[in-house]
Amino acid sequence: QVQLVESGGGSVQAGGSLRLSCAASGRTISNYAMAWFRQFPGKEREFVAGISRSGGATEYADSVKGRFTIARDNAKNQVYLEMNILKPEDTAAYFCSAASTSWPYLTTYVPRRYDIWGQGTQVTVSS
């Protein structure tokens, strides 16, 4: 079983950048599609970005397209989320997740399609 630990969250001013990391242990993440979700207080988790096992395919929520970039390094067993031009509405807890379903068959934006979750890291963007 893979365990996921997020890091890199923090507080930043609007327009700034943060890079989130997701470190996996236990098994290689090369067998999993990976994604980042975020959760606002009192809301369901929402999809932010996803990446296929090889990294050859990515998908983004419309709200972050052009600002966020997801990447993975299977050799290091890590997944990243580069967040630029941050906005106050990006303030949320961010979660890393892994899905054993292969990319073409994965409904990326549905949280219950993912098998493994990290504990989350908080991102706060001030205006």
JSON list of C-alpha atoms in Angstrom, two decimals:
[
{"chain": "A", "resi": 1, "resn": "GLN", "atom": "CA", "xyz": [0.00, 0.00, 0.00]},
{"chain": "A", "resi": 2, "resn": "VAL", "atom": "CA", "xyz": [1.18, 3.49, -0.82]},
{"chain": "A", "resi": 3, "resn": "GLN", "atom": "CA", "xyz": [1.27, 6.20, 1.83]},
{"chain": "A", "resi": 4, "resn": "LEU", "atom": "CA", "xyz": [1.15, 9.82, 0.71]},
{"chain": "A", "resi": 5, "resn": "VAL", "atom": "CA", "xyz": [2.48, 12.85, 2.58]},
{"chain": "A", "resi": 6, "resn": "GLU", "atom": "CA", "xyz": [1.97, 16.38, 1.29]},
{"chain": "A", "resi": 7, "resn": "SER", "atom": "CA", "xyz": [4.23, 19.32, 2.03]},
{"chain": "A", "resi": 8, "resn": "GLY", "atom": "CA", "xyz": [4.89, 22.82, 0.78]},
{"chain": "A", "resi": 9, "resn": "GLY", "atom": "CA", "xyz": [1.74, 24.54, 1.89]},
{"chain": "A", "resi": 10, "resn": "GLY", "atom": "CA", "xyz": [1.82, 27.88, 3.63]},
{"chain": "A", "resi": 11, "resn": "SER", "atom": "CA", "xyz": [0.73, 31.48, 3.46]},
{"chain": "A", "resi": 12, "resn": "VAL", "atom": "CA", "xyz": [1.40, 33.70, 0.47]},
{"chain": "A", "resi": 13, "resn": "GLN", "atom": "CA", "xyz": [0.12, 36.96, -0.93]},
{"chain": "A", "resi": 14, "resn": "ALA", "atom": "CA", "xyz": [-2.06, 37.11, -3.98]},
{"chain": "A", "resi": 15, "resn": "GLY", "atom": "CA", "xyz": [0.00, 36.83, -7.14]},
{"chain": "A", "resi": 16, "resn": "GLY", "atom": "CA", "xyz": [2.60, 34.70, -5.42]},
{"chain": "A", "resi": 17, "resn": "SER", "atom": "CA", "xyz": [3.63, 31.10, -5.96]},
{"chain": "A", "resi": 18, "resn": "LEU", "atom": "CA", "xyz": [3.89, 27.88, -4.02]},
{"chain": "A", "resi": 19, "resn": "ARG", "atom": "CA", "xyz": [5.07, 24.42, -4.90]},
{"chain": "A", "resi": 20, "resn": "LEU", "atom": "CA", "xyz": [3.36, 21.49, -3.24]},
{"chain": "A", "resi": 21, "resn": "SER", "atom": "CA", "xyz": [5.05, 18.12, -3.02]},
{"chain": "A", "resi": 22, "resn": "CYS", "atom": "CA", "xyz": [3.56, 14.71, -2.41]},
{"chain": "A", "resi": 23, "resn": "ALA", "atom": "CA", "xyz": [6.00, 12.08, -1.20]},
{"chain": "A", "resi": 24, "resn": "ALA", "atom": "CA", "xyz": [4.96, 8.47, -1.55]},
{"chain": "A", "resi": 25, "resn": "SER", "atom": "CA", "xyz": [6.27, 5.53, 0.42]},
{"chain": "A", "resi": 26, "resn": "GLY", "atom": "CA", "xyz": [5.48, 1.86, 0.63]},
{"chain": "A", "resi": 27, "resn": "ARG", "atom": "CA", "xyz": [5.16, 1.18, -3.07]},
{"chain": "A", "resi": 28, "resn": "THR", "atom": "CA", "xyz": [6.07, 2.86, -6.31]},
{"chain": "A", "resi": 29, "resn": "ILE", "atom": "CA", "xyz": [3.61, 5.44, -7.59]},
{"chain": "A", "resi": 30, "resn": "SER", "atom": "CA", "xyz": [4.36, 4.41, -11.16]},
{"chain": "A", "resi": 31, "resn": "ASN", "atom": "CA", "xyz": [1.35, 2.10, -10.95]},
{"chain": "A", "resi": 32, "resn": "TYR", "atom": "CA", "xyz": [-1.02, 4.93, -10.06]},
{"chain": "A", "resi": 33, "resn": "ALA", "atom": "CA", "xyz": [-2.59, 7.88, -11.72]},
{"chain": "A", "resi": 34, "resn": "MET", "atom": "CA", "xyz": [-2.10, 10.80, -9.36]},
{"chain": "A", "resi": 35, "resn": "ALA", "atom": "CA", "xyz": [-4.12, 13.91, -8.64]},
{"chain": "A", "resi": 36, "resn": "TRP", "atom": "CA", "xyz": [-4.43, 16.94, -6.44]},
{"chain": "A", "resi": 37, "resn": "PHE", "atom": "CA", "xyz": [-7.74, 17.92, -4.91]},
{"chain": "A", "resi": 38, "resn": "ARG", "atom": "CA", "xyz": [-8.60, 20.81, -2.66]},
{"chain": "A", "resi": 39, "resn": "GLN", "atom": "CA", "xyz": [-11.24, 21.31, -0.05]},
{"chain": "A", "resi": 40, "resn": "PHE", "atom": "CA", "xyz": [-12.83, 24.51, 1.17]},
{"chain": "A", "resi": 41, "resn": "PRO", "atom": "CA", "xyz": [-14.37, 24.58, 4.66]},
{"chain": "A", "resi": 42, "resn": "GLY", "atom": "CA", "xyz": [-17.76, 22.91, 4.63]},
{"chain": "A", "resi": 43, "resn": "LYS", "atom": "CA", "xyz": [-17.42, 21.84, 1.00]},
{"chain": "A", "resi": 44, "resn": "GLU", "atom": "CA", "xyz": [-16.73, 18.63, -0.86]},
{"chain": "A", "resi": 45, "resn": "ARG", "atom": "CA", "xyz": [-13.25, 18.01, -2.21]},
{"chain": "A", "resi": 46, "resn": "GLU", "atom": "CA", "xyz": [-12.82, 19.37, -5.71]},
{"chain": "A", "resi": 47, "resn": "PHE", "atom": "CA", "xyz": [-10.47, 18.24, -8.43]},
{"chain": "A", "resi": 48, "resn": "VAL", "atom": "CA", "xyz": [-7.52, 20.50, -9.16]},
{"chain": "A", "resi": 49, "resn": "ALA", "atom": "CA", "xyz": [-5.18, 18.54, -11.45]},
{"chain": "A", "resi": 50, "resn": "GLY", "atom": "CA", "xyz": [-4.40, 14.98, -12.45]},
{"chain": "A", "resi": 51, "resn": "ILE", "atom": "CA", "xyz": [-1.59, 13.16, -14.19]},
{"chain": "A", "resi": 52, "resn": "SER", "atom": "CA", "xyz": [-1.33, 9.74, -15.79]},
{"chain": "A", "resi": 53, "resn": "ARG", "atom": "CA", "xyz": [1.06, 7.02, -14.65]},
{"chain": "A", "resi": 54, "resn": "SER", "atom": "CA", "xyz": [3.74, 7.98, -17.14]},
{"chain": "A", "resi": 55, "resn": "GLY", "atom": "CA", "xyz": [3.14, 11.70, -16.87]},
{"chain": "A", "resi": 56, "resn": "GLY", "atom": "CA", "xyz": [2.20, 11.85, -20.52]},
{"chain": "A", "resi": 57, "resn": "ALA", "atom": "CA", "xyz": [-1.33, 13.05, -19.88]},
{"chain": "A", "resi": 58, "resn": "THR", "atom": "CA", "xyz": [-2.54, 15.78, -17.57]},
{"chain": "A", "resi": 59, "resn": "GLU", "atom": "CA", "xyz": [-5.86, 17.39, -16.79]},
{"chain": "A", "resi": 60, "resn": "TYR", "atom": "CA", "xyz": [-6.76, 20.58, -14.95]},
{"chain": "A", "resi": 61, "resn": "ALA", "atom": "CA", "xyz": [-9.80, 22.20, -13.46]},
{"chain": "A", "resi": 62, "resn": "ASP", "atom": "CA", "xyz": [-10.84, 25.25, -15.44]},
{"chain": "A", "resi": 63, "resn": "SER", "atom": "CA", "xyz": [-10.23, 27.44, -12.40]},
{"chain": "A", "resi": 64, "resn": "VAL", "atom": "CA", "xyz": [-6.50, 26.66, -12.35]},
{"chain": "A", "resi": 65, "resn": "LYS", "atom": "CA", "xyz": [-5.66, 26.19, -16.02]},
{"chain": "A", "resi": 66, "resn": "GLY", "atom": "CA", "xyz": [-2.70, 28.30, -17.03]},
{"chain": "A", "resi": 67, "resn": "ARG", "atom": "CA", "xyz": [-1.71, 28.92, -13.41]},
{"chain": "A", "resi": 68, "resn": "PHE", "atom": "CA", "xyz": [-1.07, 25.47, -11.92]},
{"chain": "A", "resi": 69, "resn": "THR", "atom": "CA", "xyz": [1.13, 22.67, -13.26]},
{"chain": "A", "resi": 70, "resn": "ILE", "atom": "CA", "xyz": [1.13, 19.07, -12.09]},
{"chain": "A", "resi": 71, "resn": "ALA", "atom": "CA", "xyz": [4.23, 16.94, -12.54]},
{"chain": "A", "resi": 72, "resn": "ARG", "atom": "CA", "xyz": [5.58, 13.65, -11.28]},
{"chain": "A", "resi": 73, "resn": "ASP", "atom": "CA", "xyz": [8.95, 12.00, -10.82]},
{"chain": "A", "resi": 74, "resn": "ASN", "atom": "CA", "xyz": [8.39, 8.26, -10.58]},
{"chain": "A", "resi": 75, "resn": "ALA", "atom": "CA", "xyz": [12.06, 7.64, -9.82]},
{"chain": "A", "resi": 76, "resn": "LYS", "atom": "CA", "xyz": [11.77, 9.85, -6.74]},
{"chain": "A", "resi": 77, "resn": "ASN", "atom": "CA", "xyz": [8.25, 8.63, -5.97]},
{"chain": "A", "resi": 78, "resn": "GLN", "atom": "CA", "xyz": [6.99, 12.19, -5.85]},
{"chain": "A", "resi": 79, "resn": "VAL", "atom": "CA", "xyz": [4.24, 14.31, -7.35]},
{"chain": "A", "resi": 80, "resn": "TYR", "atom": "CA", "xyz": [4.27, 18.09, -7.48]},
{"chain": "A", "resi": 81, "resn": "LEU", "atom": "CA", "xyz": [1.83, 20.93, -7.93]},
{"chain": "A", "resi": 82, "resn": "GLU", "atom": "CA", "xyz": [3.37, 24.20, -9.04]},
{"chain": "A", "resi": 83, "resn": "MET", "atom": "CA", "xyz": [0.93, 27.00, -8.23]},
{"chain": "A", "resi": 84, "resn": "ASN", "atom": "CA", "xyz": [1.46, 30.44, -9.74]},
{"chain": "A", "resi": 85, "resn": "ILE", "atom": "CA", "xyz": [-0.55, 33.66, -9.77]},
{"chain": "A", "resi": 86, "resn": "LEU", "atom": "CA", "xyz": [-2.30, 32.51, -6.63]},
{"chain": "A", "resi": 87, "resn": "LYS", "atom": "CA", "xyz": [-5.62, 34.08, -5.75]},
{"chain": "A", "resi": 88, "resn": "PRO", "atom": "CA", "xyz": [-7.43, 34.34, -2.42]},
{"chain": "A", "resi": 89, "resn": "GLU", "atom": "CA", "xyz": [-10.00, 31.89, -3.77]},
{"chain": "A", "resi": 90, "resn": "ASP", "atom": "CA", "xyz": [-7.25, 29.27, -3.99]},
{"chain": "A", "resi": 91, "resn": "THR", "atom": "CA", "xyz": [-7.17, 29.18, -0.18]},
{"chain": "A", "resi": 92, "resn": "ALA", "atom": "CA", "xyz": [-7.96, 25.60, 0.80]},
{"chain": "A", "resi": 93, "resn": "ALA", "atom": "CA", "xyz": [-6.56, 22.36, 2.12]},
{"chain": "A", "resi": 94, "resn": "TYR", "atom": "CA", "xyz": [-4.80, 20.54, -0.72]},
{"chain": "A", "resi": 95, "resn": "PHE", "atom": "CA", "xyz": [-4.74, 16.76, -0.90]},
{"chain": "A", "resi": 96, "resn": "CYS", "atom": "CA", "xyz": [-2.66, 14.36, -2.94]},
{"chain": "A", "resi": 97, "resn": "SER", "atom": "CA", "xyz": [-4.39, 11.19, -4.15]},
{"chain": "A", "resi": 98, "resn": "ALA", "atom": "CA", "xyz": [-3.63, 8.01, -6.07]},
{"chain": "A", "resi": 99, "resn": "ALA", "atom": "CA", "xyz": [-5.86, 5.90, -8.29]},
{"chain": "A", "resi": 100, "resn": "SER", "atom": "CA", "xyz": [-5.11, 2.36, -9.41]},
{"chain": "A", "resi": 101, "resn": "THR", "atom": "CA", "xyz": [-7.47, 2.78, -12.38]},
{"chain": "A", "resi": 102, "resn": "SER", "atom": "CA", "xyz": [-5.55, 3.47, -15.55]},
{"chain": "A", "resi": 103, "resn": "TRP", "atom": "CA", "xyz": [-5.88, 6.95, -16.96]},
{"chain": "A", "resi": 104, "resn": "PRO", "atom": "CA", "xyz": [-8.18, 6.33, -19.95]},
{"chain": "A", "resi": 105, "resn": "TYR", "atom": "CA", "xyz": [-10.78, 4.79, -17.63]},
{"chain": "A", "resi": 106, "resn": "LEU", "atom": "CA", "xyz": [-10.40, 7.18, -14.72]},
{"chain": "A", "resi": 107, "resn": "THR", "atom": "CA", "xyz": [-13.06, 9.78, -14.02]},
{"chain": "A", "resi": 108, "resn": "THR", "atom": "CA", "xyz": [-10.44, 12.19, -12.79]},
{"chain": "A", "resi": 109, "resn": "TYR", "atom": "CA", "xyz": [-12.67, 14.72, -11.07]},
{"chain": "A", "resi": 110, "resn": "VAL", "atom": "CA", "xyz": [-14.54, 12.23, -8.86]},
{"chain": "A", "resi": 111, "resn": "PRO", "atom": "CA", "xyz": [-12.89, 11.81, -5.43]},
{"chain": "A", "resi": 112, "resn": "ARG", "atom": "CA", "xyz": [-14.27, 8.33, -4.80]},
{"chain": "A", "resi": 113, "resn": "ARG", "atom": "CA", "xyz": [-12.37, 7.03, -7.86]},
{"chain": "A", "resi": 114, "resn": "TYR", "atom": "CA", "xyz": [-9.16, 7.47, -5.90]},
{"chain": "A", "resi": 115, "resn": "ASP", "atom": "CA", "xyz": [-7.89, 4.74, -3.61]},
{"chain": "A", "resi": 116, "resn": "ILE", "atom": "CA", "xyz": [-5.31, 6.50, -1.48]},
{"chain": "A", "resi": 117, "resn": "TRP", "atom": "CA", "xyz": [-5.20, 9.96, 0.09]},
{"chain": "A", "resi": 118, "resn": "GLY", "atom": "CA", "xyz": [-2.69, 12.04, 1.97]},
{"chain": "A", "resi": 119, "resn": "GLN", "atom": "CA", "xyz": [-3.49, 14.09, 5.05]},
{"chain": "A", "resi": 120, "resn": "GLY", "atom": "CA", "xyz": [-3.44, 17.41, 3.22]},
{"chain": "A", "resi": 121, "resn": "THR", "atom": "CA", "xyz": [-1.54, 20.66, 3.42]},
{"chain": "A", "resi": 122, "resn": "GLN", "atom": "CA", "xyz": [-3.06, 24.09, 3.94]},
{"chain": "A", "resi": 123, "resn": "VAL", "atom": "CA", "xyz": [-2.61, 26.88, 1.42]},
{"chain": "A", "resi": 124, "resn": "THR", "atom": "CA", "xyz": [-3.66, 30.38, 2.42]},
{"chain": "A", "resi": 125, "resn": "VAL", "atom": "CA", "xyz": [-3.59, 33.26, -0.04]},
{"chain": "A", "resi": 126, "resn": "SER", "atom": "CA", "xyz": [-4.10, 36.75, 1.30]},
{"chain": "A", "resi": 127, "resn": "SER", "atom": "CA", "xyz": [-5.24, 39.72, -0.75]}
]
